[in-house]
Structures are given as structure tokens and as C-alpha cells.
Amino acid sequence: MKIEWELTSHGHRFSTDPEKFGFLRESNDIYEDAEALRRRMEEDGYLFFRGVLPLETVLAARRAIVEKLASVGEIDESRPLMEAISSGTSRRGQIDTRQFGRELRTLPALKRLVHQGEIIRFFERFFGEPVRSFDYIWLRTVKPGGATGCHYDWVYMGRGTSRLYTAWTPIGDVPYQEGALMVLENSHRIEELLNTYAKIDVDDLSKPNPYGGGWLTTNPIEVQERFGGRWLTASEGGYRAGDLLIFGMFTLHCSLDNRSPVRRIRITSDTRYQPASEPADERWIGEDPIAHGPQAKRGAPTT
Ligand SMILES: O=C(O)CCC(=O)C(=O)O
């Protein structure tokens, strides 16, 4: 497969041989068909849609986020703001960083994108019942050099229902070279991982956890060699504003390194949705979720 860019995650280079690399199946043709969506999720462990989110809502969120980043000097203002070019500096250290993070991830324009409108309508259809979203919004503003290691989401949010799904939303275009998301094909069926790694809870200190922060590994090639499957990402150069990627709690994913040649910050969110009738993980709900803070910890550290 001919890809112009070298695709790496934490410096590990992906093979683009067709048996090791491919593109996410697009499911726009079944977008309105709840039964077919559920079947495909079961089969693939993810659903990928092109251009289903209203562009003006996505771009309004992007504008609000870059303006907020600019307010602490993180955006190169000699370039158009919406380009989100990193200034390479920050004044966050001079302010209350936690408060700033809270303000950033709860911007009203971001909430309008992920807690209202099309994403909620999608999940109402998918579940066939009222939806609850986690209040906590994982907003990623990934500077050049950053990447996410391979993981299942369950290890971070497995205290409620497993009928829980992630929506990964590009808030602006995300080409391969700027940190696009990768999904390991059929990873929701890797029994060995489901019986071991998937059982950890990163905040439960009473159980052995050889994975520390929760990433299975920062080397996606090693997992592939061990368990097989192709690493998949969006076709045609990457993700675009308006696209939506949904996946289950046991679908292994990671991101490419942000190697933006123009030093663009990668702006995406990942947010979670479940049937409102099912129990929710207490770490991620409420006005100011406890997240992985001290109140989330269980048990004593093992010695
Ligand atoms: O966007 C990223 O780098 C990580 C996203 C992620 O881990 C997730 O969606 O669960």
C-alpha cells in the first residue's frame, strides 16, 4: 500500500503491507439502521462514519478550543488561529493548571458537539433507549511529539456497564502525520488479553497491575506480531472534520505520533455513552468528576 508518510507510534514504524495494514470499514450505508449497526459493532468492534457531524458545530468547538489555548500563549498567532499551530511555549505554568484544564474540556461549544445533537441521536438509535454520556470529556490537544499507547478503554472506566462506547471525534482534520487514531482489527476477540490485561482497573491498588498507567504497550508492532490483525485507520490520508469513530471497550487502539510538518496541534475528543438505565462508573459522572483522583482509588498498594 502506498502511503506517503512514515506511520509511527512512539517511534515504532507500522508496516503498510496489506496483510498488516488497512482502512477502517465505513458504515455510512447503515447509519440509520440500528439492528445493522449493532451487528456490525459486534462483528468489527468499531463503527466509522464519514461526515455525519454538522461541520459548523465541529468548527465552532475547534474555534473555542484554539482561542482558549491562545489565551495561554500556546498558539502561534502569526498564523490563522484555526490552523492551530503550536507556539512551542505556554503560560499554563503561571496559572491554576487544573482549573484551566477543567475550563478547556467543559467549553460550551465542545459540550454542544459531544453532549447534544447528532452524537446523542446516534447513540439513542444504537441503544434503542435513552442515553447517558459520561460528564467527563477527554479533550486531546496533542502537540507535535505526542502519541497515545495501545490500550482497551475498559481498564480506565470498567466500574459500570460494559454497554459503554467511545466516540472519537476529530475536531478539525487529522491526517496520518498529525496523530491519527489506529485500531487493531479483531482485537475485541483476543482471548488472552480479555482474560488478563482487560481485568485490570488502573485505580484499584489492591490487585496486581503490571500495566501501571493502563497502556498495554507503546509498541503496536509487538502486539500485532503476537496476536495478528491489521492495524486500521481512515482511508484517503486520514480523518476529516465531521467524521465519527465509535468503538467498544475492548477494541485495542493507539495513536500515530504527531509529526506535523507545520507543528499543528492535534485536536480531538473522546467521550463515552451508555444506556441511561445501566449503572455508570462513578469516576466520570457529576459536576466535577473525581476521575483518577484520590477518591477513585480502591484497596491498598500491594507490596
Ligand atoms: O486520541 C487519542 O490519542 C487517544 C484516544 C483514546 O485513547 C480513546 O479514544 O479511548
Short mmCIF file of C-alpha atoms and ligand atoms in Angstrom, two decimals:
data_model
loop_
_atom_site.label_atom_id
_atom_site.label_comp_id
_atom_site.label_asym_id
_atom_site.label_seq_id
_atom_site.Cartn_x
_atom_site.Cartn_y
_atom_site.Cartn_z
CA MET A 1 0.00 0.00 0.00
CA LYS A 2 1.40 3.37 -0.99
CA ILE A 3 1.32 5.84 1.89
CA GLU A 4 3.46 8.93 1.54
CA TRP A 5 4.18 9.28 5.23
CA GLU A 6 6.09 7.10 7.58
CA LEU A 7 3.49 5.95 10.12
CA THR A 8 4.91 5.64 13.62
CA SER A 9 3.65 5.42 17.17
CA HIS A 10 6.19 6.15 19.90
CA GLY A 11 8.77 5.81 17.14
CA HIS A 12 7.69 2.28 16.14
CA ARG A 13 7.09 2.08 12.43
CA PHE A 14 3.91 0.46 11.07
CA SER A 15 4.20 -1.86 8.11
CA THR A 16 1.85 -0.87 5.28
CA ASP A 17 1.85 -4.37 3.78
CA PRO A 18 -1.77 -5.24 3.00
CA GLU A 19 -1.75 -8.14 5.47
CA LYS A 20 -0.65 -5.81 8.30
CA PHE A 21 -2.33 -2.52 7.50
CA GLY A 22 -5.69 -1.41 6.15
CA PHE A 23 -8.53 1.06 6.34
CA LEU A 24 -11.49 1.24 8.68
CA ARG A 25 -14.71 -0.02 7.12
CA GLU A 26 -17.06 2.92 6.56
CA SER A 27 -20.60 2.35 7.78
CA ASN A 28 -22.45 5.35 6.36
CA ASP A 29 -24.72 2.99 4.40
CA ILE A 30 -26.22 1.60 7.62
CA TYR A 31 -26.13 4.82 9.68
CA GLU A 32 -29.92 4.84 10.16
CA ASP A 33 -30.30 1.09 10.71
CA ALA A 34 -29.98 0.29 14.41
CA GLU A 35 -30.03 -3.50 14.00
CA ALA A 36 -27.33 -3.43 11.34
CA LEU A 37 -25.23 -1.04 13.44
CA ARG A 38 -25.36 -3.38 16.42
CA ARG A 39 -24.46 -6.37 14.28
CA ARG A 40 -21.52 -4.56 12.75
CA MET A 41 -20.26 -3.38 16.12
CA GLU A 42 -20.37 -6.96 17.31
CA GLU A 43 -18.52 -8.08 14.23
CA ASP A 44 -15.87 -5.34 13.86
CA GLY A 45 -15.62 -3.83 17.37
CA TYR A 46 -15.98 -0.35 15.86
CA LEU A 47 -18.14 1.79 13.55
CA PHE A 48 -16.69 4.51 11.36
CA PHE A 49 -18.71 7.22 9.64
CA ARG A 50 -17.61 9.93 7.27
CA GLY A 51 -19.03 13.44 7.50
CA VAL A 52 -22.03 12.75 9.74
CA LEU A 53 -21.46 15.57 12.26
CA PRO A 54 -22.51 19.11 11.33
CA LEU A 55 -19.39 20.94 10.23
CA GLU A 56 -20.42 24.22 11.83
CA THR A 57 -20.75 22.55 15.24
CA VAL A 58 -17.34 20.84 14.89
CA LEU A 59 -15.66 24.05 13.76
CA ALA A 60 -17.31 26.13 16.50
CA ALA A 61 -15.81 23.71 19.03
CA ARG A 62 -12.42 23.96 17.33
CA ARG A 63 -12.54 27.75 17.42
CA ALA A 64 -13.41 27.83 21.11
CA ILE A 65 -10.58 25.39 21.91
CA VAL A 66 -7.88 27.23 19.94
CA GLU A 67 -8.96 30.55 21.42
CA LYS A 68 -8.59 29.07 24.88
CA LEU A 69 -5.15 27.66 24.03
CA ALA A 70 -4.18 31.03 22.57
CA SER A 71 -5.13 32.69 25.86
CA VAL A 72 -2.15 30.91 27.46
CA GLY A 73 0.19 31.55 24.55
CA GLU A 74 0.16 28.01 23.12
CA ILE A 75 -0.89 29.04 19.60
CA ASP A 76 1.36 30.73 17.05
CA GLU A 77 -0.77 33.82 16.40
CA SER A 78 1.21 34.84 13.35
CA ARG A 79 -0.81 32.11 11.58
CA PRO A 80 -4.62 31.87 11.26
CA LEU A 81 -5.93 30.74 14.64
CA MET A 82 -7.97 27.83 13.22
CA GLU A 83 -4.74 26.30 11.86
CA ALA A 84 -3.84 25.52 15.50
CA ILE A 85 -0.10 25.85 15.01
CA SER A 86 1.82 25.28 18.20
CA SER A 87 3.85 28.22 19.50
CA GLY A 88 6.12 25.77 21.32
CA THR A 89 5.58 27.68 24.58
CA SER A 90 2.91 28.00 27.24
CA ARG A 91 1.93 30.21 30.16
CA ARG A 92 -0.06 27.43 31.84
CA GLY A 93 2.62 27.14 34.49
CA GLN A 94 1.72 30.65 35.72
CA ILE A 95 -1.94 29.87 36.33
CA ASP A 96 -4.08 27.25 38.06
CA THR A 97 -3.43 24.42 35.57
CA ARG A 98 -6.19 22.17 36.90
CA GLN A 99 -8.76 24.91 36.64
CA PHE A 100 -7.57 25.73 33.13
CA GLY A 101 -7.88 22.07 32.11
CA ARG A 102 -11.42 21.98 33.52
CA GLU A 103 -12.41 25.11 31.64
CA LEU A 104 -10.91 23.77 28.43
CA ARG A 105 -12.73 20.45 28.49
CA THR A 106 -16.06 21.97 29.51
CA LEU A 107 -16.22 24.72 26.90
CA PRO A 108 -19.90 25.14 25.93
CA ALA A 109 -19.12 24.76 22.21
CA LEU A 110 -17.39 21.43 22.92
CA LYS A 111 -20.29 20.23 25.05
CA ARG A 112 -22.68 21.14 22.24
CA LEU A 113 -20.71 18.84 19.96
CA VAL A 114 -20.35 15.82 22.25
CA HIS A 115 -23.23 16.04 24.74
CA GLN A 116 -26.01 17.23 22.45
CA GLY A 117 -27.19 16.88 18.88
CA GLU A 118 -26.02 14.28 16.38
CA ILE A 119 -23.81 12.12 18.60
CA ILE A 120 -26.61 11.71 21.15
CA ARG A 121 -29.14 10.99 18.40
CA PHE A 122 -26.79 8.35 17.05
CA PHE A 123 -26.50 6.60 20.41
CA GLU A 124 -30.24 6.76 21.08
CA ARG A 125 -30.72 4.89 17.83
CA PHE A 126 -27.87 2.48 18.52
CA PHE A 127 -29.08 1.59 22.04
CA GLY A 128 -32.79 1.92 21.26
CA GLU A 129 -33.27 3.66 24.61
CA PRO A 130 -32.33 6.89 26.43
CA VAL A 131 -28.61 7.58 26.60
CA ARG A 132 -26.32 8.81 29.32
CA SER A 133 -22.99 10.33 28.40
CA PHE A 134 -20.14 10.48 30.88
CA ASP A 135 -19.88 14.08 32.05
CA TYR A 136 -16.11 13.96 31.79
CA ILE A 137 -14.85 14.95 28.34
CA TRP A 138 -11.41 13.72 27.29
CA LEU A 139 -10.18 16.58 25.15
CA ARG A 140 -6.85 15.93 23.45
CA THR A 141 -4.74 18.84 22.31
CA VAL A 142 -1.70 16.87 21.25
CA LYS A 143 1.40 18.84 20.40
CA PRO A 144 3.98 17.60 17.92
CA GLY A 145 5.83 14.69 19.51
CA GLY A 146 2.82 13.34 21.41
CA ALA A 147 1.13 9.93 20.97
CA THR A 148 -1.14 7.52 22.84
CA GLY A 149 -0.09 3.95 23.64
CA CYS A 150 -2.12 0.81 22.86
CA HIS A 151 -4.96 0.16 25.26
CA TYR A 152 -8.51 -1.03 25.91
CA ASP A 153 -10.67 1.73 27.38
CA TRP A 154 -12.19 -0.66 29.92
CA VAL A 155 -9.15 -0.50 32.22
CA TYR A 156 -9.97 3.16 32.86
CA MET A 157 -13.76 3.01 33.07
CA GLY A 158 -14.86 -0.51 33.93
CA ARG A 159 -16.86 0.07 37.11
CA GLY A 160 -20.24 0.31 35.45
CA THR A 161 -21.91 -1.28 32.46
CA SER A 162 -19.92 -2.82 29.64
CA ARG A 163 -22.57 -1.49 27.26
CA LEU A 164 -20.35 1.55 27.08
CA TYR A 165 -18.90 3.00 23.90
CA THR A 166 -16.31 5.58 22.97
CA ALA A 167 -16.85 8.27 20.35
CA TRP A 168 -13.55 9.52 18.97
CA THR A 169 -14.19 12.83 17.26
CA PRO A 170 -11.72 14.75 15.12
CA ILE A 171 -12.28 18.45 15.86
CA GLY A 172 -10.72 19.52 12.58
CA ASP A 173 -8.94 17.35 10.02
CA VAL A 174 -6.47 14.81 11.41
CA PRO A 175 -4.17 13.45 8.70
CA TYR A 176 -1.90 10.48 9.39
CA GLN A 177 1.14 12.63 10.08
CA GLU A 178 -0.71 14.62 12.74
CA GLY A 179 -1.57 11.81 15.13
CA ALA A 180 -4.46 9.85 13.59
CA LEU A 181 -6.07 7.03 15.57
CA MET A 182 -5.30 3.37 14.79
CA VAL A 183 -7.49 0.38 15.65
CA LEU A 184 -6.27 -3.23 15.77
CA GLU A 185 -8.58 -5.41 13.70
CA ASN A 186 -10.39 -8.13 15.69
CA SER A 187 -8.70 -7.08 18.91
CA HIS A 188 -12.06 -7.37 20.72
CA ARG A 189 -11.68 -11.13 20.31
CA ILE A 190 -8.17 -11.66 21.67
CA GLU A 191 -9.00 -14.09 24.49
CA GLU A 192 -5.60 -13.82 26.11
CA LEU A 193 -5.91 -10.05 26.51
CA LEU A 194 -9.54 -10.26 27.57
CA ASN A 195 -8.58 -12.71 30.33
CA THR A 196 -5.56 -10.80 31.62
CA TYR A 197 -4.94 -7.18 30.66
CA ALA A 198 -8.67 -6.38 30.36
CA LYS A 199 -9.22 -7.37 34.01
CA ILE A 200 -7.20 -4.54 35.49
CA ASP A 201 -8.63 -1.32 36.93
CA VAL A 202 -5.95 1.35 36.93
CA ASP A 203 -7.34 2.82 40.17
CA ASP A 204 -7.58 -0.47 42.08
CA LEU A 205 -4.39 -0.67 44.08
CA SER A 206 -5.31 -3.97 45.75
CA LYS A 207 -4.84 -6.06 42.62
CA PRO A 208 -1.61 -6.69 40.79
CA ASN A 209 -1.28 -4.38 37.82
CA PRO A 210 1.81 -4.83 35.70
CA TYR A 211 0.49 -2.20 33.27
CA GLY A 212 0.84 0.83 35.54
CA GLY A 213 -0.90 3.75 33.88
CA GLY A 214 -3.04 1.43 31.75
CA TRP A 215 -1.36 1.21 28.38
CA LEU A 216 -0.75 -2.37 27.30
CA THR A 217 2.32 -1.23 25.39
CA THR A 218 3.73 1.69 23.45
CA ASN A 219 4.82 -0.73 20.72
CA PRO A 220 1.91 -1.54 18.38
CA ILE A 221 4.08 -3.74 16.20
CA GLU A 222 4.85 -6.07 19.09
CA VAL A 223 1.10 -6.62 19.79
CA GLN A 224 0.44 -7.25 16.13
CA GLU A 225 3.23 -9.79 15.88
CA ARG A 226 1.89 -11.56 18.93
CA PHE A 227 -1.84 -11.54 18.22
CA GLY A 228 -2.19 -10.83 14.49
CA GLY A 229 -4.71 -8.50 12.84
CA ARG A 230 -4.16 -5.46 10.67
CA TRP A 231 -3.76 -2.00 12.10
CA LEU A 232 -6.57 0.09 10.62
CA THR A 233 -7.04 3.80 10.15
CA ALA A 234 -9.10 6.15 8.00
CA SER A 235 -8.54 5.93 4.25
CA GLU A 236 -7.64 8.86 1.98
CA GLY A 237 -4.99 10.39 4.18
CA GLY A 238 -6.84 10.39 7.47
CA TYR A 239 -9.82 11.73 9.38
CA ARG A 240 -11.77 14.83 8.49
CA ALA A 241 -13.88 17.26 10.49
CA GLY A 242 -17.38 15.76 10.62
CA ASP A 243 -16.18 12.13 10.83
CA LEU A 244 -17.10 9.96 13.80
CA LEU A 245 -15.42 6.80 15.06
CA ILE A 246 -17.22 4.69 17.65
CA PHE A 247 -15.68 1.68 19.36
CA GLY A 248 -16.28 -0.71 22.22
CA MET A 249 -14.42 -1.02 25.50
CA PHE A 250 -12.32 -3.97 24.29
CA THR A 251 -11.08 -2.64 20.97
CA LEU A 252 -7.35 -2.04 21.09
CA HIS A 253 -6.31 1.35 19.78
CA CYS A 254 -3.42 3.77 19.85
CA SER A 255 -2.47 6.93 18.01
CA LEU A 256 0.17 7.74 15.49
CA ASP A 257 2.87 10.17 16.53
CA ASN A 258 2.01 13.76 15.82
CA ARG A 259 4.77 14.55 13.35
CA SER A 260 3.08 17.57 11.84
CA PRO A 261 5.49 19.28 9.45
CA VAL A 262 3.82 22.61 10.32
CA ARG A 263 3.70 21.92 14.09
CA ARG A 264 -0.09 21.66 14.17
CA ILE A 265 -1.72 20.65 17.45
CA ARG A 266 -3.98 17.61 17.02
CA ILE A 267 -7.42 18.45 18.43
CA THR A 268 -9.79 15.54 19.09
CA SER A 269 -12.13 14.41 21.82
CA ASP A 270 -13.06 11.01 23.12
CA THR A 271 -16.30 10.75 25.03
CA ARG A 272 -18.40 7.90 26.41
CA TYR A 273 -22.03 6.82 26.10
CA GLN A 274 -24.18 4.10 27.64
CA PRO A 275 -27.86 3.29 28.14
CA ALA A 276 -29.17 5.62 30.86
CA SER A 277 -30.79 2.63 32.58
CA GLU A 278 -27.44 0.91 33.28
CA PRO A 279 -25.00 1.58 36.14
CA ALA A 280 -22.31 4.16 35.38
CA ASP A 281 -18.69 4.30 36.53
CA GLU A 282 -18.74 6.88 39.33
CA ARG A 283 -15.35 8.31 38.34
CA TRP A 284 -16.68 10.04 35.25
CA ILE A 285 -20.01 11.49 36.23
CA GLY A 286 -21.16 14.60 38.10
CA GLU A 287 -20.38 18.30 38.01
CA ASP A 288 -16.67 17.80 38.68
CA PRO A 289 -15.90 14.09 38.17
CA ILE A 290 -13.38 12.51 40.55
CA ALA A 291 -11.60 10.95 37.55
CA HIS A 292 -8.39 9.12 38.64
CA GLY A 293 -8.01 11.30 41.75
CA PRO A 294 -7.60 10.03 45.35
CA GLN A 295 -11.33 9.28 45.79
CA ALA A 296 -11.16 6.87 42.85
CA LYS A 297 -8.53 4.65 44.45
CA ARG A 298 -9.50 1.29 45.87
CA GLY A 299 -7.58 -1.01 48.17
CA ALA A 300 -4.04 -0.66 49.40
CA PRO A 301 -0.98 -0.90 47.25
CA THR A 302 0.39 -4.45 47.13
CA THR A 303 3.93 -4.75 48.42
O1 LIG B 1 -6.83 10.33 20.83
C1 LIG B 1 -6.00 9.71 21.46
O2 LIG B 1 -4.78 9.91 21.36
C2 LIG B 1 -6.43 8.64 22.41
C3 LIG B 1 -7.88 8.37 22.33
C4 LIG B 1 -8.27 7.24 23.17
O3 LIG B 1 -7.49 6.62 23.84
C5 LIG B 1 -9.66 6.84 23.19
O4 LIG B 1 -10.43 7.35 22.38
O5 LIG B 1 -10.01 5.99 24.01
#
